[in-house]
mmCIF file of C-alpha atoms in Angstrom:
data_model
loop_
_atom_site.group_PDB
_atom_site.id
_atom_site.type_symbol
_atom_site.label_atom_id
_atom_site.label_comp_id
_atom_site.label_asym_id
_atom_site.label_seq_id
_atom_site.Cartn_x
_atom_site.Cartn_y
_atom_site.Cartn_z
ATOM 1 C CA UNK A 1 -106.804 19.652 -10.653
ATOM 2 C CA UNK A 2 -104.689 22.110 -8.375
ATOM 3 C CA UNK A 3 -104.051 20.272 -4.930
ATOM 4 C CA UNK A 4 -104.117 17.064 -6.251
ATOM 5 C CA UNK A 5 -102.558 14.606 -3.593
ATOM 6 C CA UNK A 6 -99.148 13.789 -3.913
ATOM 7 C CA UNK A 7 -99.132 9.781 -3.365
ATOM 8 C CA UNK A 8 -96.030 7.787 -2.571
ATOM 9 C CA UNK A 9 -95.780 5.041 -4.584
ATOM 10 C CA UNK A 10 -94.909 1.753 -3.355
ATOM 11 C CA UNK A 11 -94.798 -1.076 -6.627
ATOM 12 C CA UNK A 12 -95.909 -4.468 -5.078
ATOM 13 C CA UNK A 13 -93.387 -6.105 -7.924
ATOM 14 C CA UNK A 14 -90.375 -4.937 -5.749
ATOM 15 C CA UNK A 15 -92.342 -5.061 -2.418
ATOM 16 C CA UNK A 16 -92.336 -8.732 -2.895
ATOM 17 C CA UNK A 17 -88.361 -9.055 -2.395
ATOM 18 C CA UNK A 18 -87.168 -5.638 -3.696
ATOM 19 C CA UNK A 19 -84.173 -6.751 -6.163
ATOM 20 C CA UNK A 20 -84.181 -10.047 -5.028
ATOM 21 C CA UNK A 21 -87.109 -10.615 -7.038
ATOM 22 C CA UNK A 22 -86.271 -9.245 -10.173
ATOM 23 C CA UNK A 23 -83.032 -11.223 -9.958
ATOM 24 C CA UNK A 24 -84.884 -14.634 -9.773
ATOM 25 C CA UNK A 25 -87.286 -13.536 -12.810
ATOM 26 C CA UNK A 26 -83.940 -12.572 -14.478
ATOM 27 C CA UNK A 27 -81.833 -15.756 -13.789
ATOM 28 C CA UNK A 28 -85.075 -18.051 -15.726
ATOM 29 C CA UNK A 29 -83.873 -20.668 -13.345
ATOM 30 C CA UNK A 30 -84.916 -20.972 -10.256
ATOM 31 C CA UNK A 31 -82.001 -22.921 -9.167
ATOM 32 C CA UNK A 32 -81.370 -20.875 -5.970
ATOM 33 C CA UNK A 33 -77.740 -21.606 -5.527
ATOM 34 C CA UNK A 34 -76.691 -19.963 -8.974
ATOM 35 C CA UNK A 35 -75.288 -16.986 -10.191
ATOM 36 C CA UNK A 36 -78.510 -14.950 -11.274
ATOM 37 C CA UNK A 37 -78.054 -12.755 -14.135
ATOM 38 C CA UNK A 38 -77.579 -8.950 -13.913
ATOM 39 C CA UNK A 39 -81.059 -7.791 -12.192
ATOM 40 C CA UNK A 40 -81.623 -5.156 -15.490
ATOM 41 C CA UNK A 41 -80.662 -5.794 -18.864
ATOM 42 C CA UNK A 42 -79.679 -2.238 -19.453
ATOM 43 C CA UNK A 43 -79.666 -1.465 -23.641
ATOM 44 C CA UNK A 44 -76.563 0.541 -25.568
ATOM 45 C CA UNK A 45 -76.457 3.916 -24.568
ATOM 46 C CA UNK A 46 -79.008 6.198 -26.211
ATOM 47 C CA UNK A 47 -77.846 9.205 -28.294
ATOM 48 C CA UNK A 48 -77.190 12.630 -26.790
ATOM 49 C CA UNK A 49 -79.633 14.322 -24.909
ATOM 50 C CA UNK A 50 -82.577 16.152 -27.171
ATOM 51 C CA UNK A 51 -86.179 17.887 -26.563
ATOM 52 C CA UNK A 52 -88.515 17.204 -29.357
ATOM 53 C CA UNK A 53 -92.119 17.787 -30.502
ATOM 54 C CA UNK A 54 -93.733 15.387 -32.234
ATOM 55 C CA UNK A 55 -91.055 14.487 -34.631
ATOM 56 C CA UNK A 56 -88.990 17.483 -34.511
ATOM 57 C CA UNK A 57 -86.260 18.276 -32.238
ATOM 58 C CA UNK A 58 -85.840 21.808 -31.024
ATOM 59 C CA UNK A 59 -83.007 23.145 -28.408
ATOM 60 C CA UNK A 60 -84.408 23.878 -25.132
ATOM 61 C CA UNK A 61 -86.020 27.516 -24.920
ATOM 62 C CA UNK A 62 -87.623 30.310 -22.992
ATOM 63 C CA UNK A 63 -90.690 29.205 -24.438
ATOM 64 C CA UNK A 64 -91.621 25.931 -25.745
ATOM 65 C CA UNK A 65 -94.546 25.210 -28.176
ATOM 66 C CA UNK A 66 -95.866 22.725 -30.377
ATOM 67 C CA UNK A 67 -98.547 22.707 -33.044
ATOM 68 C CA UNK A 68 -100.409 19.232 -33.379
ATOM 69 C CA UNK A 69 -103.784 19.172 -35.602
ATOM 70 C CA UNK A 70 -104.373 22.496 -35.922
ATOM 71 C CA UNK A 71 -103.320 23.642 -32.215
ATOM 72 C CA UNK A 72 -100.507 25.574 -30.697
ATOM 73 C CA UNK A 73 -99.535 23.983 -27.230
ATOM 74 C CA UNK A 74 -96.954 25.768 -24.625
ATOM 75 C CA UNK A 75 -95.257 23.116 -23.180
ATOM 76 C CA UNK A 76 -92.396 25.616 -21.488
ATOM 77 C CA UNK A 77 -93.866 24.901 -17.795
ATOM 78 C CA UNK A 78 -94.141 21.047 -18.283
ATOM 79 C CA UNK A 79 -90.606 20.673 -19.394
ATOM 80 C CA UNK A 80 -89.170 22.805 -17.046
ATOM 81 C CA UNK A 81 -90.826 20.682 -14.307
ATOM 82 C CA UNK A 82 -89.286 18.118 -15.676
ATOM 83 C CA UNK A 83 -85.883 19.187 -15.821
ATOM 84 C CA UNK A 84 -85.878 20.838 -12.210
ATOM 85 C CA UNK A 85 -86.556 17.087 -11.104
ATOM 86 C CA UNK A 86 -83.259 16.059 -9.847
ATOM 87 C CA UNK A 87 -84.462 12.331 -9.155
ATOM 88 C CA UNK A 88 -84.977 11.677 -12.609
ATOM 89 C CA UNK A 89 -81.901 12.154 -14.628
ATOM 90 C CA UNK A 90 -82.681 9.905 -17.316
ATOM 91 C CA UNK A 91 -86.100 9.688 -19.253
ATOM 92 C CA UNK A 92 -88.296 9.924 -22.107
ATOM 93 C CA UNK A 93 -91.290 11.840 -21.789
ATOM 94 C CA UNK A 94 -94.590 11.825 -23.832
ATOM 95 C CA UNK A 95 -97.958 13.288 -24.143
ATOM 96 C CA UNK A 96 -100.420 12.349 -26.800
ATOM 97 C CA UNK A 97 -104.293 12.007 -27.750
ATOM 98 C CA UNK A 98 -106.242 9.804 -29.771
ATOM 99 C CA UNK A 99 -106.625 12.024 -32.708
ATOM 100 C CA UNK A 100 -103.674 13.086 -33.912
ATOM 101 C CA UNK A 101 -100.639 10.495 -34.928
ATOM 102 C CA UNK A 102 -97.816 12.825 -33.940
ATOM 103 C CA UNK A 103 -97.345 13.309 -30.243
ATOM 104 C CA UNK A 104 -98.331 16.482 -28.586
ATOM 105 C CA UNK A 105 -94.906 16.807 -26.589
ATOM 106 C CA UNK A 106 -91.865 14.180 -26.625
ATOM 107 C CA UNK A 107 -89.083 15.115 -24.762
ATOM 108 C CA UNK A 108 -85.817 12.875 -23.791
ATOM 109 C CA UNK A 109 -83.629 13.981 -20.806
ATOM 110 C CA UNK A 110 -80.653 13.221 -20.323
ATOM 111 C CA UNK A 111 -79.957 9.646 -22.013
ATOM 112 C CA UNK A 112 -83.027 7.587 -22.892
ATOM 113 C CA UNK A 113 -83.945 6.893 -26.442
ATOM 114 C CA UNK A 114 -87.870 6.304 -27.494
ATOM 115 C CA UNK A 115 -86.472 2.829 -28.573
ATOM 116 C CA UNK A 116 -84.956 1.878 -25.199
ATOM 117 C CA UNK A 117 -86.067 -1.597 -24.104
ATOM 118 C CA UNK A 118 -86.995 -1.139 -20.318
ATOM 119 C CA UNK A 119 -88.555 -3.387 -17.524
ATOM 120 C CA UNK A 120 -91.583 -2.034 -16.620
ATOM 121 C CA UNK A 121 -91.865 -3.965 -13.317
ATOM 122 C CA UNK A 122 -95.738 -3.410 -11.960
ATOM 123 C CA UNK A 123 -96.673 -1.311 -15.263
ATOM 124 C CA UNK A 124 -96.697 -4.668 -16.679
ATOM 125 C CA UNK A 125 -99.849 -5.294 -14.898
ATOM 126 C CA UNK A 126 -102.166 -3.313 -17.642
ATOM 127 C CA UNK A 127 -101.148 -5.377 -20.117
ATOM 128 C CA UNK A 128 -102.725 -8.147 -18.597
ATOM 129 C CA UNK A 129 -105.620 -6.330 -18.027
ATOM 130 C CA UNK A 130 -106.010 -5.403 -21.685
ATOM 131 C CA UNK A 131 -105.301 -9.051 -22.876
ATOM 132 C CA UNK A 132 -108.377 -10.278 -20.815
ATOM 133 C CA UNK A 133 -110.699 -7.351 -22.228
ATOM 134 C CA UNK A 134 -109.419 -8.234 -25.869
ATOM 135 C CA UNK A 135 -110.094 -11.899 -25.036
ATOM 136 C CA UNK A 136 -113.594 -10.965 -23.871
ATOM 137 C CA UNK A 137 -114.319 -8.735 -26.888
ATOM 138 C CA UNK A 138 -113.101 -11.561 -28.882
ATOM 139 C CA UNK A 139 -115.810 -13.582 -27.528
ATOM 140 C CA UNK A 140 -112.968 -16.209 -26.277
ATOM 141 C CA UNK A 141 -114.165 -15.352 -22.877
ATOM 142 C CA UNK A 142 -116.155 -13.409 -20.471
ATOM 143 C CA UNK A 143 -115.343 -11.165 -17.196
ATOM 144 C CA UNK A 144 -117.592 -13.599 -15.452
ATOM 145 C CA UNK A 145 -116.114 -16.904 -16.329
ATOM 146 C CA UNK A 146 -115.322 -19.092 -13.789
ATOM 147 C CA UNK A 147 -111.740 -20.733 -13.450
ATOM 148 C CA UNK A 148 -113.306 -24.174 -13.743
ATOM 149 C CA UNK A 149 -113.291 -26.317 -16.362
ATOM 150 C CA UNK A 150 -110.188 -24.565 -18.284
ATOM 151 C CA UNK A 151 -108.515 -24.749 -14.758
ATOM 152 C CA UNK A 152 -109.368 -28.822 -14.469
ATOM 153 C CA UNK A 153 -107.630 -28.763 -10.835
ATOM 154 C CA UNK A 154 -110.054 -25.700 -9.508
ATOM 155 C CA UNK A 155 -112.246 -26.495 -6.503
ATOM 156 C CA UNK A 156 -115.887 -27.123 -6.398
ATOM 157 C CA UNK A 157 -116.373 -26.454 -3.147
ATOM 158 C CA UNK A 158 -116.080 -23.212 -0.367
ATOM 159 C CA UNK A 159 -115.756 -19.290 -1.602
ATOM 160 C CA UNK A 160 -112.850 -20.232 -3.920
ATOM 161 C CA UNK A 161 -114.805 -21.911 -6.186
ATOM 162 C CA UNK A 162 -116.642 -18.796 -7.057
ATOM 163 C CA UNK A 163 -113.446 -16.695 -8.291
ATOM 164 C CA UNK A 164 -114.061 -15.268 -11.696
ATOM 165 C CA UNK A 165 -111.702 -13.578 -14.375
ATOM 166 C CA UNK A 166 -113.141 -10.293 -13.433
ATOM 167 C CA UNK A 167 -111.690 -10.783 -9.908
ATOM 168 C CA UNK A 168 -108.209 -12.385 -10.523
ATOM 169 C CA UNK A 169 -107.792 -9.377 -12.879
ATOM 170 C CA UNK A 170 -108.890 -6.639 -10.433
ATOM 171 C CA UNK A 171 -107.202 -7.434 -6.969
ATOM 172 C CA UNK A 172 -110.399 -8.949 -5.418
ATOM 173 C CA UNK A 173 -109.897 -12.618 -6.706
ATOM 174 C CA UNK A 174 -109.461 -13.608 -2.580
ATOM 175 C CA UNK A 175 -105.695 -14.409 -3.137
ATOM 176 C CA UNK A 176 -102.654 -11.957 -2.433
ATOM 177 C CA UNK A 177 -103.190 -11.972 1.302
ATOM 178 C CA UNK A 178 -99.437 -12.033 1.863
ATOM 179 C CA UNK A 179 -97.883 -10.801 -1.179
ATOM 180 C CA UNK A 180 -94.831 -10.612 0.318
ATOM 181 C CA UNK A 181 -94.175 -14.146 0.666
ATOM 182 C CA UNK A 182 -93.173 -14.221 -3.274
ATOM 183 C CA UNK A 183 -94.682 -17.589 -5.255
ATOM 184 C CA UNK A 184 -94.225 -19.557 -8.173
ATOM 185 C CA UNK A 185 -94.523 -16.464 -10.624
ATOM 186 C CA UNK A 186 -90.807 -16.079 -10.023
ATOM 187 C CA UNK A 187 -90.409 -19.494 -11.077
ATOM 188 C CA UNK A 188 -90.136 -19.312 -14.803
ATOM 189 C CA UNK A 189 -89.276 -22.805 -15.747
ATOM 190 C CA UNK A 190 -92.781 -24.077 -14.557
ATOM 191 C CA UNK A 191 -95.764 -23.811 -17.034
ATOM 192 C CA UNK A 192 -98.685 -21.483 -16.152
ATOM 193 C CA UNK A 193 -100.747 -23.863 -15.290
ATOM 194 C CA UNK A 194 -99.216 -25.796 -12.823
ATOM 195 C CA UNK A 195 -97.934 -22.321 -10.964
ATOM 196 C CA UNK A 196 -101.928 -21.460 -11.344
ATOM 197 C CA UNK A 197 -102.501 -25.058 -9.621
ATOM 198 C CA UNK A 198 -99.907 -23.973 -6.896
ATOM 199 C CA UNK A 199 -101.493 -20.468 -6.111
ATOM 200 C CA UNK A 200 -104.959 -22.211 -5.879
ATOM 201 C CA UNK A 201 -103.735 -24.597 -3.275
ATOM 202 C CA UNK A 202 -101.502 -22.339 -1.046
ATOM 203 C CA UNK A 203 -102.440 -18.791 -1.877
ATOM 204 C CA UNK A 204 -105.921 -18.556 -0.880
ATOM 205 C CA UNK A 205 -106.309 -17.318 2.464
ATOM 206 C CA UNK A 206 -109.800 -19.364 3.666
ATOM 207 C CA UNK A 207 -109.094 -18.303 7.328
ATOM 208 C CA UNK A 208 -109.251 -14.984 6.475
ATOM 209 C CA UNK A 209 -112.525 -13.312 7.926
ATOM 210 C CA UNK A 210 -114.841 -12.480 5.074
ATOM 211 C CA UNK A 211 -112.500 -13.506 2.539
ATOM 212 C CA UNK A 212 -114.445 -14.202 -0.748
ATOM 213 C CA UNK A 213 -114.123 -13.448 -4.185
ATOM 214 C CA UNK A 214 -115.247 -9.992 -4.897
ATOM 215 C CA UNK A 215 -115.114 -9.257 -1.137
ATOM 216 C CA UNK A 216 -112.220 -7.730 -0.240
ATOM 217 C CA UNK A 217 -109.259 -5.855 -1.930
ATOM 218 C CA UNK A 218 -105.622 -7.075 -1.748
ATOM 219 C CA UNK A 219 -103.146 -5.736 -4.103
ATOM 220 C CA UNK A 220 -100.427 -8.543 -5.340
ATOM 221 C CA UNK A 221 -99.204 -10.756 -8.200
ATOM 222 C CA UNK A 222 -101.220 -14.044 -7.425
ATOM 223 C CA UNK A 223 -104.367 -12.971 -9.048
ATOM 224 C CA UNK A 224 -102.692 -12.201 -12.042
ATOM 225 C CA UNK A 225 -101.031 -15.071 -12.742
ATOM 226 C CA UNK A 226 -103.983 -17.197 -12.435
ATOM 227 C CA UNK A 227 -105.688 -14.963 -14.610
ATOM 228 C CA UNK A 228 -102.982 -15.464 -17.182
ATOM 229 C CA UNK A 229 -103.348 -19.561 -16.747
ATOM 230 C CA UNK A 230 -107.171 -19.102 -17.302
ATOM 231 C CA UNK A 231 -106.926 -17.165 -20.691
ATOM 232 C CA UNK A 232 -104.256 -19.745 -21.918
ATOM 233 C CA UNK A 233 -106.055 -22.790 -20.975
ATOM 234 C CA UNK A 234 -109.412 -20.868 -22.093
ATOM 235 C CA UNK A 235 -108.387 -20.312 -25.991
ATOM 236 C CA UNK A 236 -107.996 -23.416 -27.733
ATOM 237 C CA UNK A 237 -106.944 -22.010 -30.888
ATOM 238 C CA UNK A 238 -104.111 -24.102 -32.676
ATOM 239 C CA UNK A 239 -101.088 -22.033 -32.917
ATOM 240 C CA UNK A 240 -100.015 -21.636 -36.925
ATOM 241 C CA UNK A 241 -97.037 -23.427 -38.176
ATOM 242 C CA UNK A 242 -97.099 -25.759 -35.042
ATOM 243 C CA UNK A 243 -96.190 -29.232 -35.640
ATOM 244 C CA UNK A 244 -97.297 -31.088 -33.811
ATOM 245 C CA UNK A 245 -100.208 -28.914 -33.634
ATOM 246 C CA UNK A 246 -100.915 -27.332 -29.991
ATOM 247 C CA UNK A 247 -102.884 -24.296 -28.801
ATOM 248 C CA UNK A 248 -101.202 -20.629 -28.619
ATOM 249 C CA UNK A 249 -99.519 -20.072 -25.420
ATOM 250 C CA UNK A 250 -99.751 -16.984 -23.176
ATOM 251 C CA UNK A 251 -96.717 -14.959 -25.606
ATOM 252 C CA UNK A 252 -98.571 -15.599 -28.695
ATOM 253 C CA UNK A 253 -102.046 -14.923 -27.476
ATOM 254 C CA UNK A 254 -100.443 -11.586 -26.232
ATOM 255 C CA UNK A 255 -99.179 -10.882 -29.428
ATOM 256 C CA UNK A 256 -102.272 -12.008 -31.381
ATOM 257 C CA UNK A 257 -104.529 -9.633 -29.603
ATOM 258 C CA UNK A 258 -102.265 -6.772 -28.192
ATOM 259 C CA UNK A 259 -98.994 -6.387 -29.511
ATOM 260 C CA UNK A 260 -99.484 -7.248 -33.153
ATOM 261 C CA UNK A 261 -102.536 -4.908 -33.926
ATOM 262 C CA UNK A 262 -100.726 -1.983 -32.002
ATOM 263 C CA UNK A 263 -97.696 -2.318 -33.886
ATOM 264 C CA UNK A 264 -95.537 -2.997 -30.917
ATOM 265 C CA UNK A 265 -92.701 -4.400 -31.769
ATOM 266 C CA UNK A 266 -90.329 -4.498 -29.140
ATOM 267 C CA UNK A 267 -92.514 -5.479 -26.095
ATOM 268 C CA UNK A 268 -92.331 -9.033 -24.509
ATOM 269 C CA UNK A 269 -93.581 -10.293 -21.671
ATOM 270 C CA UNK A 270 -89.725 -11.649 -20.311
ATOM 271 C CA UNK A 271 -86.301 -9.987 -20.808
ATOM 272 C CA UNK A 272 -85.557 -9.834 -24.639
ATOM 273 C CA UNK A 273 -82.186 -10.369 -24.190
ATOM 274 C CA UNK A 274 -83.551 -14.159 -23.104
ATOM 275 C CA UNK A 275 -86.213 -16.961 -24.219
ATOM 276 C CA UNK A 276 -89.694 -16.403 -23.676
ATOM 277 C CA UNK A 277 -90.347 -18.658 -20.304
ATOM 278 C CA UNK A 278 -93.122 -20.991 -19.814
ATOM 279 C CA UNK A 279 -94.172 -19.303 -16.654
ATOM 280 C CA UNK A 280 -94.434 -15.629 -17.362
ATOM 281 C CA UNK A 281 -94.022 -12.886 -14.318
ATOM 282 C CA UNK A 282 -97.559 -11.417 -15.144
ATOM 283 C CA UNK A 283 -97.748 -8.659 -12.635
ATOM 284 C CA UNK A 284 -94.190 -7.581 -13.130
ATOM 285 C CA UNK A 285 -92.047 -9.255 -15.766
ATOM 286 C CA UNK A 286 -92.855 -6.962 -19.122
ATOM 287 C CA UNK A 287 -90.435 -5.264 -21.019
ATOM 288 C CA UNK A 288 -90.969 -2.285 -23.310
ATOM 289 C CA UNK A 289 -90.140 1.217 -25.102
ATOM 290 C CA UNK A 290 -91.635 4.449 -24.815
ATOM 291 C CA UNK A 291 -92.802 4.106 -28.357
ATOM 292 C CA UNK A 292 -94.592 0.666 -27.545
ATOM 293 C CA UNK A 293 -96.089 1.691 -24.558
ATOM 294 C CA UNK A 294 -97.574 5.179 -26.050
ATOM 295 C CA UNK A 295 -99.309 2.959 -28.704
ATOM 296 C CA UNK A 296 -100.857 1.201 -26.120
ATOM 297 C CA UNK A 297 -102.027 4.262 -23.879
ATOM 298 C CA UNK A 298 -103.115 5.913 -27.620
ATOM 299 C CA UNK A 299 -105.314 2.917 -28.394
ATOM 300 C CA UNK A 300 -106.748 2.991 -24.610
ATOM 301 C CA UNK A 301 -107.728 6.344 -25.063
ATOM 302 C CA UNK A 302 -109.153 6.105 -28.546
ATOM 303 C CA UNK A 303 -111.771 3.723 -27.421
ATOM 304 C CA UNK A 304 -112.190 1.053 -30.393
ATOM 305 C CA UNK A 305 -108.882 -1.034 -29.221
ATOM 306 C CA UNK A 306 -111.018 -2.053 -26.073
ATOM 307 C CA UNK A 307 -114.611 -1.251 -26.912
ATOM 308 C CA UNK A 308 -116.164 -1.523 -23.519
ATOM 309 C CA UNK A 309 -113.912 1.069 -21.770
ATOM 310 C CA UNK A 310 -116.145 1.550 -18.781
ATOM 311 C CA UNK A 311 -116.025 -1.979 -18.097
ATOM 312 C CA UNK A 312 -112.127 -1.998 -18.220
ATOM 313 C CA UNK A 313 -111.500 1.331 -16.311
ATOM 314 C CA UNK A 314 -114.315 1.457 -13.568
ATOM 315 C CA UNK A 315 -113.136 0.918 -9.722
ATOM 316 C CA UNK A 316 -113.656 -2.738 -8.755
ATOM 317 C CA UNK A 317 -112.928 -2.066 -5.303
ATOM 318 C CA UNK A 318 -114.867 0.679 -3.726
ATOM 319 C CA UNK A 319 -115.710 0.188 -0.166
ATOM 320 C CA UNK A 320 -114.073 -3.017 -0.097
ATOM 321 C CA UNK A 321 -112.001 -3.911 3.006
ATOM 322 C CA UNK A 322 -108.165 -3.227 2.239
ATOM 323 C CA UNK A 323 -106.169 -6.484 3.431
ATOM 324 C CA UNK A 324 -102.927 -5.476 1.413
ATOM 325 C CA UNK A 325 -102.532 -2.531 -0.777
ATOM 326 C CA UNK A 326 -99.545 -0.087 -0.857
ATOM 327 C CA UNK A 327 -100.308 2.602 1.731
ATOM 328 C CA UNK A 328 -98.837 5.059 -0.750
ATOM 329 C CA UNK A 329 -101.656 4.505 -2.899
ATOM 330 C CA UNK A 330 -103.762 6.367 -1.019
ATOM 331 C CA UNK A 331 -107.414 6.557 -1.977
ATOM 332 C CA UNK A 332 -107.032 5.265 -5.115
ATOM 333 C CA UNK A 333 -109.307 2.309 -5.976
ATOM 334 C CA UNK A 334 -108.537 -0.722 -8.995
ATOM 335 C CA UNK A 335 -109.886 -1.459 -11.896
ATOM 336 C CA UNK A 336 -108.958 -4.288 -14.382
ATOM 337 C CA UNK A 337 -104.895 -4.281 -14.317
ATOM 338 C CA UNK A 338 -104.575 -0.503 -13.452
ATOM 339 C CA UNK A 339 -105.368 2.257 -11.139
ATOM 340 C CA UNK A 340 -108.551 4.493 -10.618
ATOM 341 C CA UNK A 341 -106.675 7.937 -9.712
ATOM 342 C CA UNK A 342 -108.811 10.347 -7.102
ATOM 343 C CA UNK A 343 -108.192 12.262 -4.013
ATOM 344 C CA UNK A 344 -110.931 10.586 -1.990
ATOM 345 C CA UNK A 345 -113.167 7.267 -2.081
ATOM 346 C CA UNK A 346 -116.266 8.795 -3.385
ATOM 347 C CA UNK A 347 -114.265 11.027 -6.306
ATOM 348 C CA UNK A 348 -112.985 7.831 -7.442
ATOM 349 C CA UNK A 349 -116.520 7.002 -8.680
ATOM 350 C CA UNK A 350 -116.427 9.766 -11.557
ATOM 351 C CA UNK A 351 -112.741 9.475 -12.336
ATOM 352 C CA UNK A 352 -111.076 9.359 -15.561
ATOM 353 C CA UNK A 353 -107.992 8.830 -15.245
ATOM 354 C CA UNK A 354 -106.388 5.311 -14.955
ATOM 355 C CA UNK A 355 -102.646 4.653 -14.148
ATOM 356 C CA UNK A 356 -100.203 1.513 -13.607
ATOM 357 C CA UNK A 357 -96.881 2.798 -12.355
ATOM 358 C CA UNK A 358 -93.919 0.384 -12.029
ATOM 359 C CA UNK A 359 -91.439 0.218 -9.679
ATOM 360 C CA UNK A 360 -88.478 1.596 -11.439
ATOM 361 C CA UNK A 361 -90.651 4.814 -12.321
ATOM 362 C CA UNK A 362 -92.140 4.397 -15.478
ATOM 363 C CA UNK A 363 -95.730 5.425 -15.328
ATOM 364 C CA UNK A 364 -98.253 5.572 -17.940
ATOM 365 C CA UNK A 365 -101.805 7.114 -17.656
ATOM 366 C CA UNK A 366 -105.097 8.155 -19.664
ATOM 367 C CA UNK A 367 -107.101 11.126 -18.762
ATOM 368 C CA UNK A 368 -110.295 10.256 -20.456
ATOM 369 C CA UNK A 369 -111.935 13.722 -19.403
ATOM 370 C CA UNK A 370 -109.361 15.745 -20.399
ATOM 371 C CA UNK A 371 -108.510 13.457 -23.444
ATOM 372 C CA UNK A 372 -105.022 12.812 -23.428
ATOM 373 C CA UNK A 373 -102.422 10.057 -22.831
ATOM 374 C CA UNK A 374 -98.957 10.296 -20.848
ATOM 375 C CA UNK A 375 -95.844 8.456 -20.280
ATOM 376 C CA UNK A 376 -92.925 8.497 -18.073
ATOM 377 C CA UNK A 377 -90.764 6.054 -19.509
ATOM 378 C CA UNK A 378 -87.183 5.916 -16.943
ATOM 379 C CA UNK A 379 -85.528 3.298 -15.216
ATOM 380 C CA UNK A 380 -84.716 4.687 -11.561
ATOM 381 C CA UNK A 381 -82.528 2.076 -9.580
ATOM 382 C CA UNK A 382 -83.611 3.451 -6.156
ATOM 383 C CA UNK A 383 -86.600 5.412 -5.436
ATOM 384 C CA UNK A 384 -88.129 5.099 -8.573
ATOM 385 C CA UNK A 385 -91.469 3.445 -7.153
ATOM 386 C CA UNK A 386 -91.852 6.852 -5.303
ATOM 387 C CA UNK A 387 -90.568 8.922 -7.818
ATOM 388 C CA UNK A 388 -92.693 8.264 -10.918
ATOM 389 C CA UNK A 389 -96.257 8.732 -9.410
ATOM 390 C CA UNK A 390 -94.667 12.347 -7.306
ATOM 391 C CA UNK A 391 -93.642 13.230 -11.080
ATOM 392 C CA UNK A 392 -96.822 12.213 -12.733
ATOM 393 C CA UNK A 393 -98.869 14.260 -10.454
ATOM 394 C CA UNK A 394 -96.700 17.740 -11.037
ATOM 395 C CA UNK A 395 -97.206 16.581 -14.721
ATOM 396 C CA UNK A 396 -100.853 16.255 -14.594
ATOM 397 C CA UNK A 397 -101.697 19.715 -13.434
ATOM 398 C CA UNK A 398 -99.464 20.828 -16.477
ATOM 399 C CA UNK A 399 -100.656 19.045 -18.860
ATOM 400 C CA UNK A 400 -104.367 19.929 -17.942
ATOM 401 C CA UNK A 401 -103.230 23.903 -18.272
ATOM 402 C CA UNK A 402 -101.508 23.335 -21.470
ATOM 403 C CA UNK A 403 -104.377 21.725 -23.142
ATOM 404 C CA UNK A 404 -106.969 24.417 -21.595
ATOM 405 C CA UNK A 405 -105.150 27.123 -22.872
ATOM 406 C CA UNK A 406 -104.199 25.808 -26.244
ATOM 407 C CA UNK A 407 -104.736 28.132 -29.207
ATOM 408 C CA UNK A 408 -105.725 27.570 -32.515
ATOM 409 C CA UNK A 409 -103.002 27.554 -35.154
ATOM 410 C CA UNK A 410 -102.522 30.661 -37.682
#
């Protein structure tokens, strides 16, 4: 895909309030005057840098090849491009497919281990889409579900009454008109239900001309917070072992439907150095590892974890007025928790590339046409929001070339 546009990325999670927003999330208190915890909880230093293909390690060489699934791939150009990038000093890079359990390519640059727990920022959004689709698949919800009655406070008048789960997950709910003002998603001591009520009461712009569910595209955190509250309220199953008995909370639903089935043992919707908040920051507060996130991407690509991949990955914002969308997102459209990547608006209708970049540069994507998934796992304190997508675009061309030119193994 030569000549792919190189977009500059701006993650709304960071844009809302920059480092202060992350500090508010990390503080888990929302007391305003107290001293917040550090913005990022870093794990211990990883081992010395190494290059690897699949589980094997190898030193950098003039030619770097790997044999996986009966084919030999030449990753020399890809690793050289990663090494040449002076803005990403530390990171873990993975390329895989749905059929082979081994990675096609895995490389640690600098010091960034495959099990390093890292804040995802807006890369968290794909988790929300996945949880929603898994609960739809389980028959608990539908994408066309209205917010009421599970969210009993929801209005029965005006256009707001027509918000459905699909709108809340696709940035078309009618909320998010001014995501820079923040909101209750940064108050972890609240409950999801009460935060959704606050968003319902304060964040729907009834004065905005033409505002209605499904009528405008506005990127931000509020719709996803509402979707999470709805899913938590919609599920009435009892959490095992609770006394007195209670319904599963959001974290337990995420574990039941996403992390446990995939064996994602180091993924949470909060800083694991703390405790699970009753009001997690759904659009930007998750933590994971390269190993865990790659499991999710592989599952997406496989098509059995989420069986209706068309509904999950298709554009849902085509032709809509763009009220608030990062200028850096260019012509990309939005699906359920992920972007649909394309060079022109018309190309998004047939694009098979979905991604969910984060403010610190963490960027995972799937390419269902070429048949691979890939991950840039990194944590860049400044400029990561731009750098992750820039490097992703370079890598996409090189990965496509390596796959197109693979050779049968002897």
